[in-house]
């Protein structure tokens, strides 16, 4: 007999840490949300509210060292992929739609590529974009940026925008994420995907990324959509990378609805 999960909030243990997890339960299509690089799960609240709890079951969690999750000795991309597996196993989630913003989008496509047949689809929110601008000078620029920003970390953490890590740890996570988006690394991942992949792209620049560079990176996704018919750009939102989940949450929610085969939001234009 199949049981319907009840709403649940708690922790899931993985490696040397414990992840803070919320599962709304219910019989709807499970949606798993993967956060931005240092962000916590609070950024998804507008998307979740727009989707509602009748047709969807929402699973959110804070990755290690972020939000309410505990610190770890390992903040690598591979460790974050293990976090996804641990949460899915602990909550007995099957055939989810995996939605990722920024760093979370890179996690989503890499996890889906390694786990064919386990997800219904993925939604990438202004992330998992092939680009190759990172060189030694750019790496040092990233390290200097986070050293300069480090006095703001306590405030940023309260806003769900920084992790409980050092400036050096913040920087190395960012550098690794950019290295994983090099076309030689990311293109084979995107080309291997056989599930529906939808992109919701932002517009313009953001902190650490000038508008011209960011728009070029977004345009560089086009070859992947031509090579792989499973990948499509669902929307180009007017907000920038940092504000897209706040101002254009409905574009994200409607893309989730498309993958789930659910009706669009009645507020959609």
Short mmCIF file of C-alpha atoms in Angstrom, two decimals:
data_model
loop_
_atom_site.label_atom_id
_atom_site.label_comp_id
_atom_site.label_asym_id
_atom_site.label_seq_id
_atom_site.Cartn_x
_atom_site.Cartn_y
_atom_site.Cartn_z
CA UNK A 1 0.00 0.00 0.00
CA UNK A 2 1.36 3.44 -0.97
CA UNK A 3 1.46 5.99 1.82
CA UNK A 4 1.23 9.75 1.32
CA UNK A 5 4.06 11.66 3.03
CA UNK A 6 3.03 14.04 5.77
CA UNK A 7 4.56 17.52 6.19
CA UNK A 8 7.97 17.17 7.80
CA UNK A 9 10.77 19.43 8.97
CA UNK A 10 13.98 18.00 10.37
CA UNK A 11 17.57 17.10 9.60
CA UNK A 12 19.19 14.56 7.30
CA UNK A 13 22.65 13.28 8.16
CA UNK A 14 25.26 12.96 5.40
CA UNK A 15 29.03 12.61 5.79
CA UNK A 16 30.10 14.82 8.71
CA UNK A 17 27.12 17.18 8.66
CA UNK A 18 23.36 17.43 9.10
CA UNK A 19 21.17 19.18 6.55
CA UNK A 20 18.08 21.20 7.46
CA UNK A 21 15.21 19.88 5.33
CA UNK A 22 11.54 20.72 4.83
CA UNK A 23 9.11 18.46 2.99
CA UNK A 24 5.53 19.71 2.56
CA UNK A 25 4.30 16.17 1.94
CA UNK A 26 1.12 15.32 0.12
CA UNK A 27 0.37 13.30 -3.02
CA UNK A 28 1.43 15.92 -5.57
CA UNK A 29 4.38 15.80 -7.96
CA UNK A 30 7.58 16.15 -5.86
CA UNK A 31 9.72 19.19 -6.63
CA UNK A 32 13.23 19.38 -5.19
CA UNK A 33 14.81 22.83 -4.99
CA UNK A 34 18.59 23.38 -5.15
CA UNK A 35 19.82 26.71 -3.86
CA UNK A 36 22.28 29.26 -5.16
CA UNK A 37 25.94 28.94 -4.22
CA UNK A 38 25.74 30.28 -0.66
CA UNK A 39 21.97 30.77 -0.44
CA UNK A 40 19.43 29.09 1.78
CA UNK A 41 16.01 27.64 0.92
CA UNK A 42 14.10 30.82 1.81
CA UNK A 43 14.56 32.15 -1.74
CA UNK A 44 12.09 29.59 -3.10
CA UNK A 45 9.12 30.72 -1.01
CA UNK A 46 7.47 32.74 -3.79
CA UNK A 47 7.81 29.94 -6.34
CA UNK A 48 6.38 27.46 -3.83
CA UNK A 49 3.49 29.74 -2.90
CA UNK A 50 2.62 30.25 -6.58
CA UNK A 51 2.66 26.50 -7.27
CA UNK A 52 0.59 25.72 -4.18
CA UNK A 53 0.27 22.46 -2.29
CA UNK A 54 -2.47 20.66 -4.19
CA UNK A 55 -0.56 19.51 -7.27
CA UNK A 56 2.95 19.65 -5.84
CA UNK A 57 5.01 18.34 -2.94
CA UNK A 58 7.90 20.72 -2.18
CA UNK A 59 11.24 19.52 -0.77
CA UNK A 60 13.72 22.23 0.19
CA UNK A 61 16.99 21.99 2.08
CA UNK A 62 20.04 24.00 3.02
CA UNK A 63 23.31 22.58 1.70
CA UNK A 64 26.14 22.00 4.13
CA UNK A 65 27.33 25.19 5.82
CA UNK A 66 24.40 27.19 4.44
CA UNK A 67 21.25 28.35 6.19
CA UNK A 68 20.43 26.13 9.16
CA UNK A 69 22.57 23.20 8.07
CA UNK A 70 25.73 22.31 9.96
CA UNK A 71 29.27 23.04 8.87
CA UNK A 72 31.39 20.42 7.13
CA UNK A 73 35.00 19.72 6.28
CA UNK A 74 34.00 19.28 2.63
CA UNK A 75 32.24 22.01 0.62
CA UNK A 76 33.07 20.62 -2.80
CA UNK A 77 30.61 20.25 -5.67
CA UNK A 78 30.79 16.47 -5.24
CA UNK A 79 29.79 16.86 -1.60
CA UNK A 80 26.75 18.90 -2.63
CA UNK A 81 25.76 16.16 -5.08
CA UNK A 82 25.88 13.69 -2.17
CA UNK A 83 23.59 16.03 -0.24
CA UNK A 84 20.95 15.66 -2.96
CA UNK A 85 21.13 11.87 -2.85
CA UNK A 86 20.90 11.85 0.94
CA UNK A 87 17.80 14.06 1.00
CA UNK A 88 16.03 12.11 -1.75
CA UNK A 89 16.74 8.81 0.00
CA UNK A 90 15.72 10.07 3.43
CA UNK A 91 12.42 11.45 2.15
CA UNK A 92 11.74 8.56 -0.27
CA UNK A 93 11.38 10.97 -3.20
CA UNK A 94 10.79 9.41 -6.61
CA UNK A 95 10.59 11.04 -10.05
CA UNK A 96 10.98 14.64 -8.84
CA UNK A 97 11.21 17.77 -10.90
CA UNK A 98 14.61 19.18 -9.91
CA UNK A 99 14.77 22.97 -9.87
CA UNK A 100 18.06 24.79 -9.37
CA UNK A 101 19.04 28.43 -9.27
CA UNK A 102 22.60 29.47 -10.24
CA UNK A 103 24.94 26.93 -8.57
CA UNK A 104 21.86 24.80 -7.95
CA UNK A 105 21.23 24.62 -11.70
CA UNK A 106 24.71 23.16 -12.24
CA UNK A 107 23.98 20.64 -9.50
CA UNK A 108 20.64 19.79 -11.14
CA UNK A 109 22.03 18.95 -14.58
CA UNK A 110 25.02 17.06 -13.21
CA UNK A 111 22.83 15.03 -10.86
CA UNK A 112 20.36 14.27 -13.66
CA UNK A 113 23.16 13.20 -16.01
CA UNK A 114 24.50 10.78 -13.40
CA UNK A 115 21.04 9.45 -12.55
CA UNK A 116 19.19 8.83 -15.82
CA UNK A 117 15.55 7.97 -15.37
CA UNK A 118 15.31 9.21 -11.78
CA UNK A 119 13.83 12.67 -12.46
CA UNK A 120 10.85 13.85 -14.49
CA UNK A 121 12.70 17.00 -15.60
CA UNK A 122 14.93 19.84 -14.53
CA UNK A 123 14.45 23.61 -14.43
CA UNK A 124 17.65 25.66 -14.53
CA UNK A 125 17.24 29.21 -13.29
CA UNK A 126 20.06 31.33 -14.76
CA UNK A 127 22.70 28.69 -14.15
CA UNK A 128 24.43 25.69 -15.76
CA UNK A 129 25.55 27.97 -18.60
CA UNK A 130 28.66 27.01 -20.58
CA UNK A 131 31.35 29.68 -20.41
CA UNK A 132 35.11 29.97 -20.47
CA UNK A 133 36.24 33.28 -19.04
CA UNK A 134 38.06 31.93 -16.00
CA UNK A 135 41.84 32.32 -16.02
CA UNK A 136 44.39 32.89 -13.26
CA UNK A 137 43.66 36.62 -13.21
CA UNK A 138 39.94 35.95 -12.88
CA UNK A 139 40.55 33.47 -10.04
CA UNK A 140 42.56 36.06 -8.14
CA UNK A 141 39.86 38.66 -8.78
CA UNK A 142 37.28 36.31 -7.24
CA UNK A 143 39.48 35.73 -4.18
CA UNK A 144 39.98 39.48 -3.72
CA UNK A 145 36.23 40.11 -4.12
CA UNK A 146 35.33 37.72 -1.31
CA UNK A 147 38.05 39.07 0.97
CA UNK A 148 36.62 42.54 0.41
CA UNK A 149 33.04 41.34 1.02
CA UNK A 150 33.81 39.28 4.13
CA UNK A 151 32.86 42.03 6.64
CA UNK A 152 29.34 41.86 5.16
CA UNK A 153 28.98 38.10 5.63
CA UNK A 154 27.15 38.28 9.00
CA UNK A 155 24.43 40.48 7.51
CA UNK A 156 24.34 38.50 4.26
CA UNK A 157 23.90 35.25 6.20
CA UNK A 158 20.77 36.62 7.85
CA UNK A 159 19.43 37.36 4.36
CA UNK A 160 20.23 33.86 3.17
CA UNK A 161 23.00 35.09 0.86
CA UNK A 162 26.20 33.91 2.56
CA UNK A 163 27.39 30.70 4.16
CA UNK A 164 29.04 30.03 7.51
CA UNK A 165 32.41 29.82 5.82
CA UNK A 166 35.57 31.85 5.47
CA UNK A 167 36.17 34.25 2.59
CA UNK A 168 38.63 31.74 1.13
CA UNK A 169 36.04 28.95 1.24
CA UNK A 170 33.45 31.18 -0.44
CA UNK A 171 35.96 32.00 -3.18
CA UNK A 172 37.07 28.44 -3.86
CA UNK A 173 33.46 27.25 -4.19
CA UNK A 174 32.85 30.01 -6.73
CA UNK A 175 36.02 29.15 -8.65
CA UNK A 176 35.18 25.44 -8.75
CA UNK A 177 31.65 26.23 -9.96
CA UNK A 178 33.01 28.33 -12.82
CA UNK A 179 35.54 25.64 -13.74
CA UNK A 180 32.69 23.11 -13.97
CA UNK A 181 30.93 25.40 -16.47
CA UNK A 182 33.81 25.35 -18.93
CA UNK A 183 32.41 24.01 -22.23
CA UNK A 184 34.81 21.07 -22.19
CA UNK A 185 33.30 20.01 -18.86
CA UNK A 186 29.66 21.13 -19.06
CA UNK A 187 28.87 20.45 -22.72
CA UNK A 188 29.21 16.65 -22.39
CA UNK A 189 26.88 16.79 -19.37
CA UNK A 190 24.25 18.78 -21.27
CA UNK A 191 24.61 16.61 -24.37
CA UNK A 192 23.99 13.45 -22.33
CA UNK A 193 20.67 14.56 -20.84
CA UNK A 194 17.62 12.64 -22.03
CA UNK A 195 14.99 14.20 -19.78
CA UNK A 196 13.22 17.54 -20.35
CA UNK A 197 15.51 20.43 -19.36
CA UNK A 198 14.10 23.94 -19.25
CA UNK A 199 16.03 27.16 -18.71
CA UNK A 200 14.63 30.36 -17.23
CA UNK A 201 17.24 33.01 -17.95
CA UNK A 202 17.75 36.38 -16.28
CA UNK A 203 18.75 39.64 -17.96
CA UNK A 204 21.68 41.98 -17.47
CA UNK A 205 24.47 41.91 -14.92
CA UNK A 206 24.85 41.31 -11.20
CA UNK A 207 27.48 41.53 -8.48
CA UNK A 208 30.67 40.06 -9.94
CA UNK A 209 29.28 39.83 -13.48
CA UNK A 210 28.97 42.78 -15.85
CA UNK A 211 25.89 42.89 -18.06
CA UNK A 212 27.77 42.39 -21.33
CA UNK A 213 29.59 39.32 -20.00
CA UNK A 214 26.46 37.81 -18.45
CA UNK A 215 24.42 38.23 -21.63
CA UNK A 216 27.20 36.62 -23.68
CA UNK A 217 27.25 33.66 -21.29
CA UNK A 218 23.48 33.26 -21.63
CA UNK A 219 23.71 33.43 -25.43
CA UNK A 220 26.38 30.72 -25.37
CA UNK A 221 23.69 28.26 -24.23
CA UNK A 222 22.14 28.26 -27.73
CA UNK A 223 24.49 25.63 -29.22
CA UNK A 224 23.50 23.17 -26.47
CA UNK A 225 19.81 23.66 -27.32
CA UNK A 226 20.58 22.97 -30.98
CA UNK A 227 22.56 19.80 -30.20
CA UNK A 228 20.10 18.38 -27.68
CA UNK A 229 16.34 18.70 -28.39
CA UNK A 230 15.55 17.90 -24.75
CA UNK A 231 16.97 21.30 -23.74
CA UNK A 232 14.86 24.42 -24.28
CA UNK A 233 14.86 28.02 -23.10
CA UNK A 234 11.44 28.44 -21.49
CA UNK A 235 11.64 32.14 -20.58
CA UNK A 236 13.89 35.19 -20.56
CA UNK A 237 12.95 37.14 -17.46
CA UNK A 238 13.53 40.90 -17.11
CA UNK A 239 15.15 40.61 -13.65
CA UNK A 240 18.86 40.09 -13.12
CA UNK A 241 20.49 36.99 -11.67
CA UNK A 242 20.12 38.08 -8.06
CA UNK A 243 16.48 39.17 -8.25
CA UNK A 244 14.94 36.59 -10.57
CA UNK A 245 13.41 34.42 -7.82
CA UNK A 246 11.95 37.47 -6.14
CA UNK A 247 10.56 39.35 -9.14
CA UNK A 248 10.03 36.64 -11.78
CA UNK A 249 9.05 33.67 -9.63
CA UNK A 250 5.97 33.10 -11.79
CA UNK A 251 8.12 32.34 -14.85
CA UNK A 252 9.89 29.67 -12.80
CA UNK A 253 6.63 28.28 -11.40
CA UNK A 254 5.02 28.08 -14.82
CA UNK A 255 8.04 26.21 -16.17
CA UNK A 256 7.64 23.68 -13.36
CA UNK A 257 3.95 23.40 -14.27
CA UNK A 258 4.85 22.71 -17.89
CA UNK A 259 7.10 19.80 -16.91
CA UNK A 260 4.44 18.46 -14.55
CA UNK A 261 1.67 18.79 -17.13
CA UNK A 262 -0.25 21.13 -14.81
CA UNK A 263 -2.23 24.26 -15.87
CA UNK A 264 -0.41 27.58 -15.96
CA UNK A 265 -0.92 30.10 -13.19
CA UNK A 266 -4.21 31.98 -13.65
CA UNK A 267 -2.24 35.21 -13.00
CA UNK A 268 0.05 34.57 -15.97
CA UNK A 269 -0.30 37.08 -18.74
#
